[in-house]
mmCIF file of C-alpha atoms in Angstrom:
data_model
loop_
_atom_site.group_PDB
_atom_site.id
_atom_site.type_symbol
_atom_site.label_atom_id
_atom_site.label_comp_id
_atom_site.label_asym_id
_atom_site.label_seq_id
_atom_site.Cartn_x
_atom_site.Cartn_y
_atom_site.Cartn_z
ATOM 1 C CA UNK A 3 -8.947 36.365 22.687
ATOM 2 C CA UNK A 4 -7.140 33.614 20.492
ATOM 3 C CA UNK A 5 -9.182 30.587 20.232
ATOM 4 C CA UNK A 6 -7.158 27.375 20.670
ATOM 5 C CA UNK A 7 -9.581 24.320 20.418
ATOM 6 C CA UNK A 8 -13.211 23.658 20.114
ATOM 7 C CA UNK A 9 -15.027 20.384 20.754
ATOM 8 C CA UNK A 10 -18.801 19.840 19.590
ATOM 9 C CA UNK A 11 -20.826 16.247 20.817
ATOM 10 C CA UNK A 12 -24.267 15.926 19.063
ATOM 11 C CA UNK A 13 -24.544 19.625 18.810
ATOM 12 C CA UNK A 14 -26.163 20.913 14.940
ATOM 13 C CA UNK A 15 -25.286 18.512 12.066
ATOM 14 C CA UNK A 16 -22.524 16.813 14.305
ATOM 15 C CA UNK A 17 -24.029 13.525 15.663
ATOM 16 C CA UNK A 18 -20.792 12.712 17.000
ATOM 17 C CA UNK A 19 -17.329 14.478 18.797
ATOM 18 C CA UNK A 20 -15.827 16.624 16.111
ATOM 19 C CA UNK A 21 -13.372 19.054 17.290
ATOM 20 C CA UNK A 22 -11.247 21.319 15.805
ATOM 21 C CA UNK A 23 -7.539 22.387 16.667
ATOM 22 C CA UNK A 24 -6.419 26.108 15.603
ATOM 23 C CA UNK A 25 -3.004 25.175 17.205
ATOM 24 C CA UNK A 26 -2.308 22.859 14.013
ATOM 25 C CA UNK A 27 -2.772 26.563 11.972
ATOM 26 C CA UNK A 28 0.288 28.510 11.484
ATOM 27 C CA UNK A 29 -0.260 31.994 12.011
ATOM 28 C CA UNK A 30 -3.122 34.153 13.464
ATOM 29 C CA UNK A 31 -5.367 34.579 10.682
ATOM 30 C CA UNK A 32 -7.253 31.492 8.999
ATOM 31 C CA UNK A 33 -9.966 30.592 7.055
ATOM 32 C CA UNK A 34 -12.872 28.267 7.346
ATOM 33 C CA UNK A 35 -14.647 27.228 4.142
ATOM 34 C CA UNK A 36 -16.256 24.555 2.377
ATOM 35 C CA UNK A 37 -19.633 24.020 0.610
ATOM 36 C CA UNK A 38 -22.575 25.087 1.733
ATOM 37 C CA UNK A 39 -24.207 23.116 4.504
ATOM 38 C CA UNK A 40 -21.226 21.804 5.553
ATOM 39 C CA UNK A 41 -20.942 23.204 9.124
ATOM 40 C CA UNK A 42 -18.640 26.220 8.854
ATOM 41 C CA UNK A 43 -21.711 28.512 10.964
ATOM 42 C CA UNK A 44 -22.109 25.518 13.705
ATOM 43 C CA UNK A 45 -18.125 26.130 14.347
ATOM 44 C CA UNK A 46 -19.237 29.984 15.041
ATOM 45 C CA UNK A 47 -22.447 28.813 16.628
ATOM 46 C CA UNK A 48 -20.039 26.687 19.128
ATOM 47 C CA UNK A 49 -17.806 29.467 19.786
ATOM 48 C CA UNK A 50 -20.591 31.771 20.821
ATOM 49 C CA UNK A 51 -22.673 28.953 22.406
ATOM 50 C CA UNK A 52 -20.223 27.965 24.428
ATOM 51 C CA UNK A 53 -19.551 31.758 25.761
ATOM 52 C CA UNK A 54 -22.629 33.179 26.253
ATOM 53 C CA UNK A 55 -25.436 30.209 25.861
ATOM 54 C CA UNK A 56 -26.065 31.792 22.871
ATOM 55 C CA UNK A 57 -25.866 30.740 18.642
ATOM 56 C CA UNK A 58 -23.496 33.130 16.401
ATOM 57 C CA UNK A 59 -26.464 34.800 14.911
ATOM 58 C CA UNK A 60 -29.044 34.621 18.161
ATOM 59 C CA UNK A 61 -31.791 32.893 16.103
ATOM 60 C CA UNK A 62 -31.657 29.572 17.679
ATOM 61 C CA UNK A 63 -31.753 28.675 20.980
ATOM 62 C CA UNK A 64 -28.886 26.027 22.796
ATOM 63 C CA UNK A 65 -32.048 23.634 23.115
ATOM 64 C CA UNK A 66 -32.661 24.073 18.997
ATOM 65 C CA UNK A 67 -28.788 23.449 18.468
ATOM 66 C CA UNK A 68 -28.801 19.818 19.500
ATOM 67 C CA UNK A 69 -28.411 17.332 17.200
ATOM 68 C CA UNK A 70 -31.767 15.765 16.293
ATOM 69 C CA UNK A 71 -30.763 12.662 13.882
ATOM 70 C CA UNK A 72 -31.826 9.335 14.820
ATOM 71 C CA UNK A 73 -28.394 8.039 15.799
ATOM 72 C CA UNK A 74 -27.618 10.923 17.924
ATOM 73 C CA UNK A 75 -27.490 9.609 21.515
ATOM 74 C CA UNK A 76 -24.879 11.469 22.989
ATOM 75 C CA UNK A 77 -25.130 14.920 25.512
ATOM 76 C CA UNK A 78 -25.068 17.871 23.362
ATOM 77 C CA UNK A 79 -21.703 19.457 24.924
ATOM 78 C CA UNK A 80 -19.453 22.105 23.443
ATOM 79 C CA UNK A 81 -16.174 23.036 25.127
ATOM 80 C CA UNK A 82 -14.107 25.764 24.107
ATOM 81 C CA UNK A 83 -10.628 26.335 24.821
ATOM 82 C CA UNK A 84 -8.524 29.850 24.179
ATOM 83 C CA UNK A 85 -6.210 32.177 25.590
ATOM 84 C CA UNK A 86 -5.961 35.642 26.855
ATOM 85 C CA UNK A 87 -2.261 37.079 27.236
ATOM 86 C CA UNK A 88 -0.660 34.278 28.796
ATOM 87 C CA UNK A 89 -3.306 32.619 30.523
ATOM 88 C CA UNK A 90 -5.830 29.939 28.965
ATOM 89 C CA UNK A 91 -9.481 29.051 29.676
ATOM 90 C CA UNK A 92 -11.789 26.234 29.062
ATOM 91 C CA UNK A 93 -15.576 26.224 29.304
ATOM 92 C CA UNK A 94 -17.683 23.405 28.764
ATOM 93 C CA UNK A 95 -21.840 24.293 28.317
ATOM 94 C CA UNK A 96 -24.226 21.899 27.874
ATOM 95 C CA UNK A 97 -28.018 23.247 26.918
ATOM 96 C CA UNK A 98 -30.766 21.622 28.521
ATOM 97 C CA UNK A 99 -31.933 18.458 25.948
ATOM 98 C CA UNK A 100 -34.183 15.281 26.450
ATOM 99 C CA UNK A 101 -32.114 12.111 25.678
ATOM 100 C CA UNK A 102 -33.121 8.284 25.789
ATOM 101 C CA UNK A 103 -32.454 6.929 28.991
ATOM 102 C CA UNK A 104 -30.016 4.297 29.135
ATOM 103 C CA UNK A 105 -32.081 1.588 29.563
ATOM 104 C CA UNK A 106 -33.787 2.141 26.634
ATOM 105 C CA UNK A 107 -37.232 2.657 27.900
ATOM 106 C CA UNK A 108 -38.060 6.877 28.054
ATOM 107 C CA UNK A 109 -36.552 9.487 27.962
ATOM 108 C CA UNK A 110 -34.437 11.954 30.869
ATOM 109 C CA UNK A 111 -34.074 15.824 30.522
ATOM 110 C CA UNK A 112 -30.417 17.242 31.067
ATOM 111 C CA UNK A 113 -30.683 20.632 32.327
ATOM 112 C CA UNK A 114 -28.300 23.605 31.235
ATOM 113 C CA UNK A 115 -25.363 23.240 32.665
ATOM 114 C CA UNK A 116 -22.357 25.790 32.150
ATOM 115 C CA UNK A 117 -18.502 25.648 33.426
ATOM 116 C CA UNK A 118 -15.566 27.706 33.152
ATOM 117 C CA UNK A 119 -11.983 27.023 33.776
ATOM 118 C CA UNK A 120 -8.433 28.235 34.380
ATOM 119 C CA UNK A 121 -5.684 25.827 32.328
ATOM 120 C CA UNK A 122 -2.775 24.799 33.917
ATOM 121 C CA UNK A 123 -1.339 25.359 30.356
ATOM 122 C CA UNK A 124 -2.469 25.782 26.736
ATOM 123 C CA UNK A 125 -1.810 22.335 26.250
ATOM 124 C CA UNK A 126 -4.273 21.113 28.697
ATOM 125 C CA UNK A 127 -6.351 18.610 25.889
ATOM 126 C CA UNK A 128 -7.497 16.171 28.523
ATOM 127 C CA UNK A 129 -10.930 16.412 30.593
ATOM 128 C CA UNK A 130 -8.824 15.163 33.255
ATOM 129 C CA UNK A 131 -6.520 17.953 33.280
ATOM 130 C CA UNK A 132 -9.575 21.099 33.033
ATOM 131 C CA UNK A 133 -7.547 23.300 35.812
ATOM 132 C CA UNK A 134 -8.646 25.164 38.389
ATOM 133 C CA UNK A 135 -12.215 25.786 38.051
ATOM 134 C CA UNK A 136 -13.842 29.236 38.334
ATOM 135 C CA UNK A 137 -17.135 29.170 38.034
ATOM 136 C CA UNK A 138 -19.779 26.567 37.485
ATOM 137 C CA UNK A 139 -23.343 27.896 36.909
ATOM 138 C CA UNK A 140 -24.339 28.966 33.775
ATOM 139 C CA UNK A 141 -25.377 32.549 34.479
ATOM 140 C CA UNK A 142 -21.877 32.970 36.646
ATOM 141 C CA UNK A 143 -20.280 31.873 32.951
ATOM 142 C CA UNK A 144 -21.765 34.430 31.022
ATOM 143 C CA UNK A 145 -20.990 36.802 34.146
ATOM 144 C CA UNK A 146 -16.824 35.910 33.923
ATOM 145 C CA UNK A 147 -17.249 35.873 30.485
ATOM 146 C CA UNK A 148 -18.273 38.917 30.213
ATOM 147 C CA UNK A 149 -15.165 40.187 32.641
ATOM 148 C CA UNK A 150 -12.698 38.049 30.827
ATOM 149 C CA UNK A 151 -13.858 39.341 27.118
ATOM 150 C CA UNK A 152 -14.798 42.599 27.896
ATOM 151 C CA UNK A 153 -18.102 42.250 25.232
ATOM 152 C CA UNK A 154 -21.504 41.028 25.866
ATOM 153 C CA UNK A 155 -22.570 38.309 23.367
ATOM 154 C CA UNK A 156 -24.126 41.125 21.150
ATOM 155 C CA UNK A 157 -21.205 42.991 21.373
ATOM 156 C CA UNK A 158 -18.600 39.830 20.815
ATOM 157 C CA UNK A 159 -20.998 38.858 17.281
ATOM 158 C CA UNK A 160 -20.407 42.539 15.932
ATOM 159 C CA UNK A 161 -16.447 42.842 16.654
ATOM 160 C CA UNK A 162 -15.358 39.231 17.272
ATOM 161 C CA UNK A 163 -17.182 36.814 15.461
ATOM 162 C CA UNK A 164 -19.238 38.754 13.020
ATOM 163 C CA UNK A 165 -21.699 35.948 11.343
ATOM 164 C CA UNK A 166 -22.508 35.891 7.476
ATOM 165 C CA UNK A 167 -24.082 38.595 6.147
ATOM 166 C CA UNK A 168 -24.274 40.218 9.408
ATOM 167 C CA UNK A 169 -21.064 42.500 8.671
ATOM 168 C CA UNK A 170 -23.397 45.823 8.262
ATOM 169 C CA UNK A 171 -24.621 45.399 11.508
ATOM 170 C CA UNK A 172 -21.469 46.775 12.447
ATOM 171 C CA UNK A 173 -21.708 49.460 10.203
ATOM 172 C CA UNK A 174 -24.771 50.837 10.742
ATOM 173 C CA UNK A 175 -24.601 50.214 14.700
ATOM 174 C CA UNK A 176 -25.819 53.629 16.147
ATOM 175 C CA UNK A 177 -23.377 55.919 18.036
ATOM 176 C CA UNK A 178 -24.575 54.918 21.536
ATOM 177 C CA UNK A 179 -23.548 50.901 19.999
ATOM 178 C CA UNK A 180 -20.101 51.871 18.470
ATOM 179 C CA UNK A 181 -18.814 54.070 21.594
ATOM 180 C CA UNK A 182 -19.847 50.877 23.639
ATOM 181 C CA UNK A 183 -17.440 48.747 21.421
ATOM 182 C CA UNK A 184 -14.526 51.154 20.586
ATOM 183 C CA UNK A 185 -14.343 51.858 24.475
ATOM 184 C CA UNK A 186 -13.723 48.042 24.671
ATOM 185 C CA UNK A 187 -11.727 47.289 21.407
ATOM 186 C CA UNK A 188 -9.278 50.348 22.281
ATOM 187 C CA UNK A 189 -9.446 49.903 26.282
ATOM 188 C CA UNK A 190 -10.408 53.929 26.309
ATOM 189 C CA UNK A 191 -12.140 53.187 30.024
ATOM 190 C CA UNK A 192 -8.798 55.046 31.664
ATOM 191 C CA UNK A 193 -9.651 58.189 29.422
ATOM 192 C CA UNK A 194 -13.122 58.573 29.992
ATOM 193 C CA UNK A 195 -12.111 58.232 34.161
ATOM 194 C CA UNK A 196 -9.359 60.944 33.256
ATOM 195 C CA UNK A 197 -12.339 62.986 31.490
ATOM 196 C CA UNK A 198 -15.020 62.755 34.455
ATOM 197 C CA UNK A 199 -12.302 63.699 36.698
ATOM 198 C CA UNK A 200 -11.071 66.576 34.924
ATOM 199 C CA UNK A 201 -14.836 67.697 34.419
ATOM 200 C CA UNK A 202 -15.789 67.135 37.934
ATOM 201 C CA UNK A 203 -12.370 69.815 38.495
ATOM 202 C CA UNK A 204 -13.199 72.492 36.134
ATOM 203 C CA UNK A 205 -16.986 72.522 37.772
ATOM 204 C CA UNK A 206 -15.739 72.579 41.762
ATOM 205 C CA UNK A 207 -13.283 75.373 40.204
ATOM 206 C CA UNK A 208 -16.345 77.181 38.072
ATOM 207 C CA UNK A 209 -18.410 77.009 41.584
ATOM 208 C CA UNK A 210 -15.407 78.758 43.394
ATOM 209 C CA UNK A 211 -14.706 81.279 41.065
ATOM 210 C CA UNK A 212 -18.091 82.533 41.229
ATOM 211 C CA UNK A 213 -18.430 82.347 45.111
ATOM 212 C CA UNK A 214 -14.956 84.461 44.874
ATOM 213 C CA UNK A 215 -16.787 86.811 42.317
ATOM 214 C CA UNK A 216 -19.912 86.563 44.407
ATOM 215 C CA UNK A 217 -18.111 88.081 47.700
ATOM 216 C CA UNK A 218 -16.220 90.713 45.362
ATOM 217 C CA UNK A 219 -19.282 91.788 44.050
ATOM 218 C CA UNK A 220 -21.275 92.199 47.508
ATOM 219 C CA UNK A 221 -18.274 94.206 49.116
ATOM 220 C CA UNK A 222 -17.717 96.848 46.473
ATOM 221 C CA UNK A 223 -21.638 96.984 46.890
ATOM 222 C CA UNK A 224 -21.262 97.742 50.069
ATOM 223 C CA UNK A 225 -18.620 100.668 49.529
ATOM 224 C CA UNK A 226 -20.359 101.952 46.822
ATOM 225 C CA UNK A 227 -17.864 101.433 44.628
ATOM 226 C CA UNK A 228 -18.741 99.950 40.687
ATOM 227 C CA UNK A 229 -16.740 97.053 39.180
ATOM 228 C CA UNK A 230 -15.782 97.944 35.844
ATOM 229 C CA UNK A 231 -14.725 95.113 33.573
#
């Protein structure tokens, strides 16, 4: 997965749209720093938000993640654009949130809403030009997430987007954990297939073999003869 844009509305510290381009980076490998406090987890928190409705280190929920300063009057809304091979996504979550209504008198509640889409082109910046959409609830995005990535969100925080001082998670991940993940990172899924079959072989073989041996057995029995090995 290459990520290609993020956009975050009232979501964390972010009262309003800030939205980052990794187009405008050369390369495949940058950095995102700055001072502490400054936002560089919410970016991750997006990313993973966005995904699987969940923050980059699973302690908050989408609900927790919306900005809660006095001027922040927008929908909480991330949308995440990136690209697998040649083809690029977009999908859009929104958590559910009480905002003012526009009148000014109460408040309405937004419920958790979740969309994913298939760009016409990796240029696709516009909401009017989203693409073909694929699926719109938000356990269905999690769901084609999950087929598109290949990781669950606990999977994707250990190998994709590993959070700060989360790295020997990884590490220490037990041997049940890391076959799960190298299966995915290495695409291994046609060798275990070629290993089942080849087991599932060698056993219908085994059981002929000894019926063969069986029926040898039962005849020189039945001769009197002895089978001397």
């Amino acid at each position: 997965m290459k990520p290609l844009r993020i956009s975050m509305t009232a979501f964390g510290p972010f009262v309003k749209t800030e939205k980052v381009d990794f187009k405008d980076y050369q390369g495949n490998l940058f950095l995102i720093y700055g001072p502490t406090g400054s936002g560089k987890t919410t970016i991750f928190d997006a990313m993973c938000y966005a995904l699987y409705g969940a923050t980059s280190g699973d302690m908050k929920t989408g609900k927790q993640m919306c900005c809660n300063l006095p001027n922040a009057s927008a929908i909480t809304e991330v949308t995440f654009d990136f690209e697998i091979g040649d083809t690029s996504y977009r999908v859009v979550r929104q958590p559910e949130q009480t905002k003012p209504k526009a009148n000014g008198n109460g408040t309405t509640k937004v419920l958790h809403a979740a969309m994913v889409y298939e760009l016409a082109s990796a240029a696709a910046e516009d909401a009017t030009d989203d693409g073909l959409l694929l699926v719109s609830r938000p356990r269905d995005v999690s769901e084609k997430i999950h087929e598109l990535l290949g990781f669950e969100a606990a999977q994707f925080r250990q190998v994709v987007l590993i959070p700060q001082g989360d790295f020997r998670q990884l590490l220490t991940a037990n041997s049940v954990e890391r076959e799960e993940i190298l299966k995915v990172l290495f695409n291994t899924d046609v060798y275990s297939q070629i290993q089942d079959a080849l087991g599932k072989r060698i056993s219908t073989l085994n059981k002929s073999c000894a019926k063969v041996a069986a029926g040898r057995d039962e005849r020189l029995r039945l001769v009197g003869a002895v089978n001397v090995e």
